[in-house]
Short mmCIF file of C-alpha atoms and ligand atoms in Angstrom, two decimals:
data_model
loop_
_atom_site.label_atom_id
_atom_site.label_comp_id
_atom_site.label_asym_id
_atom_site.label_seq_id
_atom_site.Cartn_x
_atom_site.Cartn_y
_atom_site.Cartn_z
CA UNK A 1 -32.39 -0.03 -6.32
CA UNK A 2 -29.85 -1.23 -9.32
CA UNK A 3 -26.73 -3.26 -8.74
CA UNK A 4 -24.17 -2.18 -11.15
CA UNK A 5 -20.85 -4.14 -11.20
CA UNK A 6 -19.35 -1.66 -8.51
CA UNK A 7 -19.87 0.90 -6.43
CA UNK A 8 -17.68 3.77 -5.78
CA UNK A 9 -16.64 3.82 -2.12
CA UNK A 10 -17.10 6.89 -0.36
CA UNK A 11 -15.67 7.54 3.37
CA UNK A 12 -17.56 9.33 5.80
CA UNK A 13 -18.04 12.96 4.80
CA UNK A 14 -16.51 14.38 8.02
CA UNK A 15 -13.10 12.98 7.49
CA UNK A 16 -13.47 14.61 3.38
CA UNK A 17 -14.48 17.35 5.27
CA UNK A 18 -11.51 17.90 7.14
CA UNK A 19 -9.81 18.18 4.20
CA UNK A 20 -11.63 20.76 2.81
CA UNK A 21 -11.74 23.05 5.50
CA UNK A 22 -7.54 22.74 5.14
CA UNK A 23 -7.96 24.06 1.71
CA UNK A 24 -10.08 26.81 2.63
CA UNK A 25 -7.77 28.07 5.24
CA UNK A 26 -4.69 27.00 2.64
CA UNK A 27 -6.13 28.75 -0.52
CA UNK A 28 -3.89 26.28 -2.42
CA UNK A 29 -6.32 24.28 -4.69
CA UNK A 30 -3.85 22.47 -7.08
CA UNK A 31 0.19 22.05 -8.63
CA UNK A 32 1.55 20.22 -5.54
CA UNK A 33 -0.12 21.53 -2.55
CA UNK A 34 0.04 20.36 1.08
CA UNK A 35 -2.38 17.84 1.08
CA UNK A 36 -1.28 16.10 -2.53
CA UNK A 37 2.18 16.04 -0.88
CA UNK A 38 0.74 14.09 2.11
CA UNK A 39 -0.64 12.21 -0.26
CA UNK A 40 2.23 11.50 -2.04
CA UNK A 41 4.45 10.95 1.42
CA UNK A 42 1.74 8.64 2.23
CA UNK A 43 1.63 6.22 -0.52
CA UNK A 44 5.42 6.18 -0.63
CA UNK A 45 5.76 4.62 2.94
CA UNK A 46 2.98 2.15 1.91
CA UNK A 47 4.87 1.21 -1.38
CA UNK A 48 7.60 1.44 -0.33
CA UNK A 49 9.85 3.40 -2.60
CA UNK A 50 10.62 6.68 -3.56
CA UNK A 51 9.52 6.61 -7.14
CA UNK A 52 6.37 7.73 -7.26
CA UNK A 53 4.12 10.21 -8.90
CA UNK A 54 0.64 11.36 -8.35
CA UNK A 55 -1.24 12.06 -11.70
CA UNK A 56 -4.24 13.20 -13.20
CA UNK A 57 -5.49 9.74 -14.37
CA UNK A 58 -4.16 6.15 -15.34
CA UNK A 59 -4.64 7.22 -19.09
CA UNK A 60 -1.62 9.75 -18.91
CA UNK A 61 0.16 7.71 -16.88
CA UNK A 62 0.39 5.14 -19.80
CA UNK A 63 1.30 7.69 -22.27
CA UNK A 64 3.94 9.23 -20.10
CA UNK A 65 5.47 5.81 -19.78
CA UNK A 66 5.73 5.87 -23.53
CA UNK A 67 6.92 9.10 -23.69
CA UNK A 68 9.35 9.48 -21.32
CA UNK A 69 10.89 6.25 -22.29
CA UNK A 70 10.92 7.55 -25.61
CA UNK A 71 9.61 4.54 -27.10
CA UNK A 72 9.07 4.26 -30.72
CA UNK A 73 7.99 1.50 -33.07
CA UNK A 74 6.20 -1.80 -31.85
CA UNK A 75 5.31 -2.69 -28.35
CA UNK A 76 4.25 -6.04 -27.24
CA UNK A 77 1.12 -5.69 -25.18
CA UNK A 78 -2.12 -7.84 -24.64
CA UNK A 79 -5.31 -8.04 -26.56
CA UNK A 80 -7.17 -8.90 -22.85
CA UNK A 81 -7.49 -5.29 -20.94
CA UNK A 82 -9.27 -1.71 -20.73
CA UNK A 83 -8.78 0.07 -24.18
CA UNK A 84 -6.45 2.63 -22.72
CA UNK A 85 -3.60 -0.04 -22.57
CA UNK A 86 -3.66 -0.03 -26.37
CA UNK A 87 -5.10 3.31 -27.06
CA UNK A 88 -1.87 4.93 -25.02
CA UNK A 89 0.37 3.08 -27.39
CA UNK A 90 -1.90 4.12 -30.61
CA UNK A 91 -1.58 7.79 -29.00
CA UNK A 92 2.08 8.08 -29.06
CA UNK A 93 2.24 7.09 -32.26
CA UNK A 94 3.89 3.58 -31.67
CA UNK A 95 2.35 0.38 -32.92
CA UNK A 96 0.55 -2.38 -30.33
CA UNK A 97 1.71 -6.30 -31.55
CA UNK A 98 -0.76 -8.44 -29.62
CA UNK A 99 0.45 -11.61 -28.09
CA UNK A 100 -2.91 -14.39 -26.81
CA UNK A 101 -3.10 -14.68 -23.17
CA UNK A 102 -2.70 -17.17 -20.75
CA UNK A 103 -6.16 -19.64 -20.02
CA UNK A 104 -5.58 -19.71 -16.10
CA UNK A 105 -5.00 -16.19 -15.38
CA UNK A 106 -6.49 -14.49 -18.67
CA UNK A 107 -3.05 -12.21 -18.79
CA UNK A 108 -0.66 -11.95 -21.42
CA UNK A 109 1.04 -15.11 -21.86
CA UNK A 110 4.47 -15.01 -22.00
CA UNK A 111 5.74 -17.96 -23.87
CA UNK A 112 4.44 -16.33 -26.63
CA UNK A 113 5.99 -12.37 -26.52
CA UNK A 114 9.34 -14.17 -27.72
CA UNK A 115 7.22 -15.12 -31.04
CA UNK A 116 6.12 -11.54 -31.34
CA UNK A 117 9.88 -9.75 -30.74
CA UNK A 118 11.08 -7.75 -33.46
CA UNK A 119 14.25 -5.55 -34.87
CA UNK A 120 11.28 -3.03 -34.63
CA UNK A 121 10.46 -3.93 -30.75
CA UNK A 122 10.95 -1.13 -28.05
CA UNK A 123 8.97 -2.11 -24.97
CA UNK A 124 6.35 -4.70 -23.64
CA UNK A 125 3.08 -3.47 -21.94
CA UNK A 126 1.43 -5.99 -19.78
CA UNK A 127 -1.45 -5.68 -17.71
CA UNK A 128 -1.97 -7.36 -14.20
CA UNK A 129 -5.70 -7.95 -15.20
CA UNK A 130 -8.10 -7.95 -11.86
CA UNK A 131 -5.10 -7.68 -9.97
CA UNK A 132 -3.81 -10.86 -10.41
CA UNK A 133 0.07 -10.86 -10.75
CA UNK A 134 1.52 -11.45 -14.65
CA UNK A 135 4.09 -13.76 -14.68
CA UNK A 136 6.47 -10.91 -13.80
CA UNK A 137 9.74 -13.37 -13.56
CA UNK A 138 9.88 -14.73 -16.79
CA UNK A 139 8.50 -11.17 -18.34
CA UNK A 140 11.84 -9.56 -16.75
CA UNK A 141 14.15 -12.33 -18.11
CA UNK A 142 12.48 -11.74 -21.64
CA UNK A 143 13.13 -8.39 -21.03
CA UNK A 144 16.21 -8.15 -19.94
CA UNK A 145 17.57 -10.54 -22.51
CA UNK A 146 16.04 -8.24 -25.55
CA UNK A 147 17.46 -5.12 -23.66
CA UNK A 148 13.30 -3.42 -23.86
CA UNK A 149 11.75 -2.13 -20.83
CA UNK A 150 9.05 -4.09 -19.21
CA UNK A 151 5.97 -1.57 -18.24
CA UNK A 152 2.80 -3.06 -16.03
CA UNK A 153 -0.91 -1.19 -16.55
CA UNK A 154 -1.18 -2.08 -12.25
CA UNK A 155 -4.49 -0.21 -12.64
CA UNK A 156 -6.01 -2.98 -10.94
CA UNK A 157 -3.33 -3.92 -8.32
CA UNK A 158 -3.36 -1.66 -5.69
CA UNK A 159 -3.39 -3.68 -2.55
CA UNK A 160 -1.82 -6.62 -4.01
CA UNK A 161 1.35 -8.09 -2.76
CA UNK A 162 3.37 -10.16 -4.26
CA UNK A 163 6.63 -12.21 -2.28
CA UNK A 164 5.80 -9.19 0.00
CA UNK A 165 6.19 -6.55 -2.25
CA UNK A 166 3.62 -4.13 -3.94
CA UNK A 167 2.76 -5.24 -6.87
CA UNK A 168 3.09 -2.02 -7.92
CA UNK A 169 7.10 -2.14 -7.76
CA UNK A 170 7.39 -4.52 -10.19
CA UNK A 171 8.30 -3.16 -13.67
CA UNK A 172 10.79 -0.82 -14.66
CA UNK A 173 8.14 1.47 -15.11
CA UNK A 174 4.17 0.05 -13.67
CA UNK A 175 0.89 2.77 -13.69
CA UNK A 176 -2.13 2.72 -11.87
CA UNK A 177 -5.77 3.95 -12.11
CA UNK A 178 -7.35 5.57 -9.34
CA UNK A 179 -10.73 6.34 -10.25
CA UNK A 180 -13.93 6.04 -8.72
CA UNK A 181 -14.26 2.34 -9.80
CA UNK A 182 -10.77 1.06 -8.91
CA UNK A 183 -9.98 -0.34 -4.84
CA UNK A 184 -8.55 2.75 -3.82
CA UNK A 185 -9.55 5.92 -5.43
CA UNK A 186 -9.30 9.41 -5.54
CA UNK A 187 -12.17 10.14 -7.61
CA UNK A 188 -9.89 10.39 -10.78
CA UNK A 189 -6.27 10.03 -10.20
CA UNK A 190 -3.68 7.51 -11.34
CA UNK A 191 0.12 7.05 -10.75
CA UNK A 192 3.52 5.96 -12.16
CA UNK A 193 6.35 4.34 -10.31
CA UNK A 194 9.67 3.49 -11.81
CA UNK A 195 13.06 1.54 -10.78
CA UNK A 196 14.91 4.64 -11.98
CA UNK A 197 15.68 7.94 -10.29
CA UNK A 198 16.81 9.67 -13.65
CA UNK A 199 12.86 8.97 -15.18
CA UNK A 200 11.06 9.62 -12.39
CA UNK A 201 12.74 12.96 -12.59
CA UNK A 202 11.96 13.05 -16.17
CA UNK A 203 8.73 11.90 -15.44
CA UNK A 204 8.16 14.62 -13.04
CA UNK A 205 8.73 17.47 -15.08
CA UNK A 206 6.54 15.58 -18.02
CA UNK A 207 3.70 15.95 -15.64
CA UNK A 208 4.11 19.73 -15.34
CA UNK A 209 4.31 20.95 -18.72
CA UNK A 210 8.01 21.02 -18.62
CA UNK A 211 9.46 23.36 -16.56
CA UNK A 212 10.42 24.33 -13.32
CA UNK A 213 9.71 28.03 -12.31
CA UNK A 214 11.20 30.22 -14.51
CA UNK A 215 13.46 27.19 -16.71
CA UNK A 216 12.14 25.26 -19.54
CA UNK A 217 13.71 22.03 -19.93
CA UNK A 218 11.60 20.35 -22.74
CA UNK A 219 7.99 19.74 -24.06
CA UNK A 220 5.75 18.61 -21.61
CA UNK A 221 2.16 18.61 -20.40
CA UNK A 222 -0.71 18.88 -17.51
CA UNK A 223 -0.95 15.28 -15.81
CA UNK A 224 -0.53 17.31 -12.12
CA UNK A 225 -4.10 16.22 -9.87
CA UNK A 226 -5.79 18.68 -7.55
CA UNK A 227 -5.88 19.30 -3.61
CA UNK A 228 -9.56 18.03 -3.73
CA UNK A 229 -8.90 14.75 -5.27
CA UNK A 230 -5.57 13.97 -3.04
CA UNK A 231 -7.74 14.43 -0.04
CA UNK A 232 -10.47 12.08 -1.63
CA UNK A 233 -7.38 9.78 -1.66
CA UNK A 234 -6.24 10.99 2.14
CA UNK A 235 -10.06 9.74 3.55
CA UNK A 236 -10.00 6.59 1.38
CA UNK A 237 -6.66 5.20 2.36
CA UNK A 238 -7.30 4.65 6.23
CA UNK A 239 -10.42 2.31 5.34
CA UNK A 240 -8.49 0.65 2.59
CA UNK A 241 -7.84 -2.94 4.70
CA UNK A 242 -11.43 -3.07 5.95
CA UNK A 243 -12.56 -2.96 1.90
CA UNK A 244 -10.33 -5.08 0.81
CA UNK A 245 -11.48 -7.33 3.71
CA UNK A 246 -14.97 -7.31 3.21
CA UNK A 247 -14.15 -7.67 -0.40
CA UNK A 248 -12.78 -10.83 0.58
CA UNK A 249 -15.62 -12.42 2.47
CA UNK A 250 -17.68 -11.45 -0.59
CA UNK A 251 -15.29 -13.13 -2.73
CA UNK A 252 -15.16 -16.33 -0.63
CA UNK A 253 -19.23 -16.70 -0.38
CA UNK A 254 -19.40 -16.57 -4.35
CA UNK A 255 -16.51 -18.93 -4.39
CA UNK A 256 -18.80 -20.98 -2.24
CA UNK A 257 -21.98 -20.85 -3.61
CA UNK A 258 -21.46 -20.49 -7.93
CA UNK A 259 -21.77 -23.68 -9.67
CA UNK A 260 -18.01 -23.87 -10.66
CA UNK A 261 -19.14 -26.87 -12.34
CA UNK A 262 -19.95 -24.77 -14.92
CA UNK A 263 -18.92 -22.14 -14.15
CA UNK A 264 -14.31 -20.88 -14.78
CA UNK A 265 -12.97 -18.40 -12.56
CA UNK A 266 -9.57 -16.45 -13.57
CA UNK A 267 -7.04 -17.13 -11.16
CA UNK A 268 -3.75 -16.53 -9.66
CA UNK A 269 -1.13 -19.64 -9.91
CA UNK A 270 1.88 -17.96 -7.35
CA UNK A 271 1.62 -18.50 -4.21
CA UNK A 272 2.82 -15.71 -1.97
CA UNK A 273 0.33 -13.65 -2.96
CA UNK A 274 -1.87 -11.32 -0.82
CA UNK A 275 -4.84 -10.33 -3.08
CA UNK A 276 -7.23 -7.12 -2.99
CA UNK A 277 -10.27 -8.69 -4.58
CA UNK A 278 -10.49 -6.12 -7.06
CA UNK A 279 -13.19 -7.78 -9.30
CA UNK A 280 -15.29 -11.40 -9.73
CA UNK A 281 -14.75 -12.19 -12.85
CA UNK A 282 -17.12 -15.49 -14.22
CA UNK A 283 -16.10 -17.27 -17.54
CA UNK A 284 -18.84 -19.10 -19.14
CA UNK A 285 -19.13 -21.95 -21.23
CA UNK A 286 -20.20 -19.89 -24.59
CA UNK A 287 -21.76 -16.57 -25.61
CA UNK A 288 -25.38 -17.93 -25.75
CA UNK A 289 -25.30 -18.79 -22.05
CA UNK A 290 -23.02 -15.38 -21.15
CA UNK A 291 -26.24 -13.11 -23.24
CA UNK A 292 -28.85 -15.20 -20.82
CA UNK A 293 -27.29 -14.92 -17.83
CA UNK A 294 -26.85 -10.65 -18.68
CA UNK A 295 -31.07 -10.64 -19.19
CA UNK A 296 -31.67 -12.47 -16.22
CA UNK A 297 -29.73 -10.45 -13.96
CA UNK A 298 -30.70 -7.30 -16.18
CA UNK A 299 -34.66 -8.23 -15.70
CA UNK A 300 -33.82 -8.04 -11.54
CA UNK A 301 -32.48 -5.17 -12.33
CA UNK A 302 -28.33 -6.03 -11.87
CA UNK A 303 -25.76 -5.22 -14.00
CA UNK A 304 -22.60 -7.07 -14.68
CA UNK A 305 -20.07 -5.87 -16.83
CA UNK A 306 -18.16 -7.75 -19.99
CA UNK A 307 -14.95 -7.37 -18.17
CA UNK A 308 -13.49 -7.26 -21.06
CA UNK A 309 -15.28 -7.11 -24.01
CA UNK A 310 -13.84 -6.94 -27.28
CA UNK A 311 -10.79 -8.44 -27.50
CA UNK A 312 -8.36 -5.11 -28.42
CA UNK A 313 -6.42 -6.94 -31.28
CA UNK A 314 -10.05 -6.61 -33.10
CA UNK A 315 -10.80 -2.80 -32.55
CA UNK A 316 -11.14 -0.99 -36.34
CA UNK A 317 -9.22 1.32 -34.94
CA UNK A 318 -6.36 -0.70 -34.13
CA UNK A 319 -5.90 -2.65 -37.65
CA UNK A 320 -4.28 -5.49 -36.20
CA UNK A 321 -3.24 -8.58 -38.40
CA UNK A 322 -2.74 -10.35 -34.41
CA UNK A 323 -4.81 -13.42 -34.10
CA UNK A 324 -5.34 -14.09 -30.20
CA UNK A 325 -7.79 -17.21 -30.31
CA UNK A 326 -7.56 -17.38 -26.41
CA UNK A 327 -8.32 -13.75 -25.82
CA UNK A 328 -11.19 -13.79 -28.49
CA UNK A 329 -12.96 -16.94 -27.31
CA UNK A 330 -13.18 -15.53 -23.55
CA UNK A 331 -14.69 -11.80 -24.48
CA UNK A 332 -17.68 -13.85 -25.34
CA UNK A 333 -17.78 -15.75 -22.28
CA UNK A 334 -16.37 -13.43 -19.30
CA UNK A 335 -18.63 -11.15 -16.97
CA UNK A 336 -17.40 -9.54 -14.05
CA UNK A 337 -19.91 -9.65 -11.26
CA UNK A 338 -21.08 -6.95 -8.67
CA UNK A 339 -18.75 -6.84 -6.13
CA UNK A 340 -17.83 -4.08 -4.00
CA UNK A 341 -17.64 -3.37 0.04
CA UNK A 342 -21.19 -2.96 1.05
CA UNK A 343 -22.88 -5.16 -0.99
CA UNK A 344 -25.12 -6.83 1.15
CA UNK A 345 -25.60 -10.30 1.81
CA UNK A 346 -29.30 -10.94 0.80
CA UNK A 347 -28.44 -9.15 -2.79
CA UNK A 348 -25.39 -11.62 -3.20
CA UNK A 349 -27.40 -14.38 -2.39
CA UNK A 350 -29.91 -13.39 -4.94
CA UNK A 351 -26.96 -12.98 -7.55
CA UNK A 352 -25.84 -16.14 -6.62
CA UNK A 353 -29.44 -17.98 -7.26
CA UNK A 354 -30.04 -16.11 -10.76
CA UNK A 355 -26.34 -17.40 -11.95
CA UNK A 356 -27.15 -20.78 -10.98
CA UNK A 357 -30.48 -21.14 -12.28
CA UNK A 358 -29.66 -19.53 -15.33
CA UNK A 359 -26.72 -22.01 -16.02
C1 LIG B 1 -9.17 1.97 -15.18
C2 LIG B 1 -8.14 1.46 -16.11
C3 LIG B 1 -7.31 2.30 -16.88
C4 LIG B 1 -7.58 3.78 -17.00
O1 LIG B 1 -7.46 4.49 -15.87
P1 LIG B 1 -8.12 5.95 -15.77
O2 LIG B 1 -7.67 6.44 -14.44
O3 LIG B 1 -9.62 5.77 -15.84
O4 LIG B 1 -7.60 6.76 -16.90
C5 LIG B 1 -6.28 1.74 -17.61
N1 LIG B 1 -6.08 0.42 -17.65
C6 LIG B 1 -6.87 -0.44 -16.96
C7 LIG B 1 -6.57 -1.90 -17.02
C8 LIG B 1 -7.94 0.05 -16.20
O5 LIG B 1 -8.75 -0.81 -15.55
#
C-alpha cells in the first residue's frame, strides 16, 4: 500500500453516525444548524474566546480577512507558505510585498517587514508554517507602531499553544484550515477569529451573503459550512489529544533515528510552547540530494511532499520584483515526510533507513 505524506484521520463511523441520524430526525442540513452550533460552542470553550467563526474553507477565510478589514494596496506577507496565503491577497485585488524568512523556523522574518513598509502598506499576513509560532511579539510591536493589522494564516496551528494560549488567538485577525489534511478536520472547513467584536460581527454577516432575514446590510457571500461537515468536526475533536500524541512519539523516533548530521529540521526557538506535530519537515543539503531522496522513497512506493515548493515571490502569476534568497534556496531542499497518527512503526523505520542511506 502507498505512503503519501498524510493521511486523513477518520473517527470511528458510529460516533459520525450519530451525527447523522440527528440530521435525519433534524431535517436541517446547512446555514447554522444544531450541530454546526455545537460545533461552534465547542471550539469556543477550547479557544477560548468568543470570536470565532466556522467557514467553508481556510481559502475564504483569508479573503474575508482582507475584505472585511477593507484592506487595499500592499500587504507584507511571506514567500514560504501554501499559495492561498498569496493568492487571497492577489484575489482581493491588493498587492503581496514578500519579505525572506527566517533560517531556524523557515517563517517570515521579521527584522526584515520594517524594510518592506510602505505609504502604500495596509496589513501584514504571516503564516505560522507547520505550526510553529512566528515571532508574534515583535510582529505586534511592528504592527502596532505602523498602525496595520497583523493577520496569521494558523492553518497549521490548531493544537498549538503558545505561553498557554491558542495559537490561534494571536493576531488581530488569525484563519485556519480544516481540511482533510490539516490536525483537526472537518473534511473541508476553516475558521476566523478576531480581537474585535465589531469584525467578527462584520465578519459574520460576510459569511452569509449579507443579510440577516429579511435586511440587507451590504455585499456579501457564501463562506457558511454544512451540518455534515460540523459533525465530521464533532467526532474528530474528542480524539484530537490522542493524535496529536501519537503524532508526537512519531515525531520523537524520526528525531531519533535521521542523520541530523546531514540532515536540518525547522524548528521552534520559544519556549513555552506546546506543539501539535502537524508535519516533519527535512531540509537537505541541495536539490540534487532532495530529487534522490524523492526516487528512492518514490521506488518503495512513499511519497513526501515539497512542503513548500516554489517559493511564492516567483509564481508568474504573482510578478514580484521580491528577492527572498532564504526562501528560494530552501524550496529546493525541504520535504515534508509522512507523518500522521497511524503510521506504523515498521513503515517509519523503513522511511527512516531509505533517508539515511540515500544521504
Ligand atoms: C491548507 C492551507 C490553506 C488552505 O486551506 P483550505 O481549507 O484548503 O482552503 C491555507 N494556508 C495554508 C498555510 C494551508 O496549509
Amino acid at each position: 500500500m502507498s505512503i503519501f505524506v498524510t493521511k486523513s484521520f477518520l473517527p470511528p463511523k458510529e460516533e459520525y453516525q450519530q451525527f447523522l441520524n440527528q440530521i435525519w430526525e433534524s431535517h436541517w442540513l446547512t446555514n447554522n444548524g444544531p450541530i454546526l452550533q455545537k460545533l461552534e460552542s465547542e471550539l469556543k470553550k477550547y479557544l477560548q474566546t468568543d470570536n470565532f467563526l466556522f467557514l467553508g474553507n481556510g481559502t475564504i477565510a483569508l479573503q474575508l480577512a482582507i475584505k472585511a478589514l477593507d484592506l487595499k494596496g500592499e500587504i507584507i506577507t511571506t514567500p514560504y507558505s501554501y499559495c492561498a496565503t498569496t493568492t487571497s491577497i492577489l484575489w482581493e485585488n491588493c498587492v503581496p510585498r514578500f519579505a525572506d524568512i527566517s533560517q531556524h523556523d523557515l517563517n517570515l522574518n521579521p527584522d526584515l517587514i520594517e524594510d518592506k513598509i510602505t505609504n502604500k502598506t495596509s496589513a501584514i499576513l504571516a503564516t505560522h508554517v507547520y505550526g510553529n509560532p512566528c515571532n508574534v511579539e515583535q510582529i505586534e510591536e511592528i504592527g502596532n507602531k505602523h498602525s496595520i493589522p497583523v493577520i496569521y494564516d494558523a492553518a497549521h496551528a490548531f493544537g498549538v499553544k503558545l505561553n498557554g494560549k491558542s495559537l490561534l488567538t494571536y493576531g488581530d485577525v488569525s484563519t485556519c484550515s480544516f481540511h482533510a489534511t490539516k490536525v483537526f478536520h472537518t473534511i473541508e472547513g476553516g475558521s476566523i477569529m478576531c480581537k474585535s467584536k465589531e469584525l467578527n460581527d462584520k465578519l459574520s454577516l460576510l459569511r452569509s451573503f449579507g443579510h440577516v432575514n429579511d435586511n440587507y446590510y451590504s455585499v456579501g457571500i457564501n463562506a457558511k459550512n454544512s451540518e455534515f461537515h460540523a459533525a465530521m468536526g464533532l467526532a474528530v475533536l474528542p480524539h484530537l489529544k490522542s493524535n496529536i500524541q501519537k503524532r508526537r512519539i512519531l515525531s520523537e523516533r524520526y528525531d531519533e533515528l535521521l542523520n541530523f548530521d546531514v540532515l536540518f529540521k525547522p524548528h521552534s526557538k520559544e519556549n513555552d510552547l506546546e506543539y501539535n506535530y502537524a508535519y516533519y519537515p527535512i531540509v537537505l543539503p541541495d536539490g540534487e540530494i532532495t530529487i534522490k531522496v524523492i526516487e528512492a522513497l518514490n521506488k518503495e512506493d512513499i511519497f513526501p511532499r515539497r512542503y513548500f515548493y516554489p517559493s511564492l515571490n516567483t509564481l508568474d502569476y504573482v510578478n514580484s520584483t521580491d528577492s527572498c534568497p532564504v526562501s528560494e534556496s530552501v524550496v529546493n531542499r525541504v520535504l515534508s515526510i509522512p507523518l500522521y497518527p497511524d503510521l506504523s512503526e515498521e513503515d517509519q523505520l523503513r522511511i527512516v533507513k531509505i533517508i539515511n542511506e540515500t544521504l
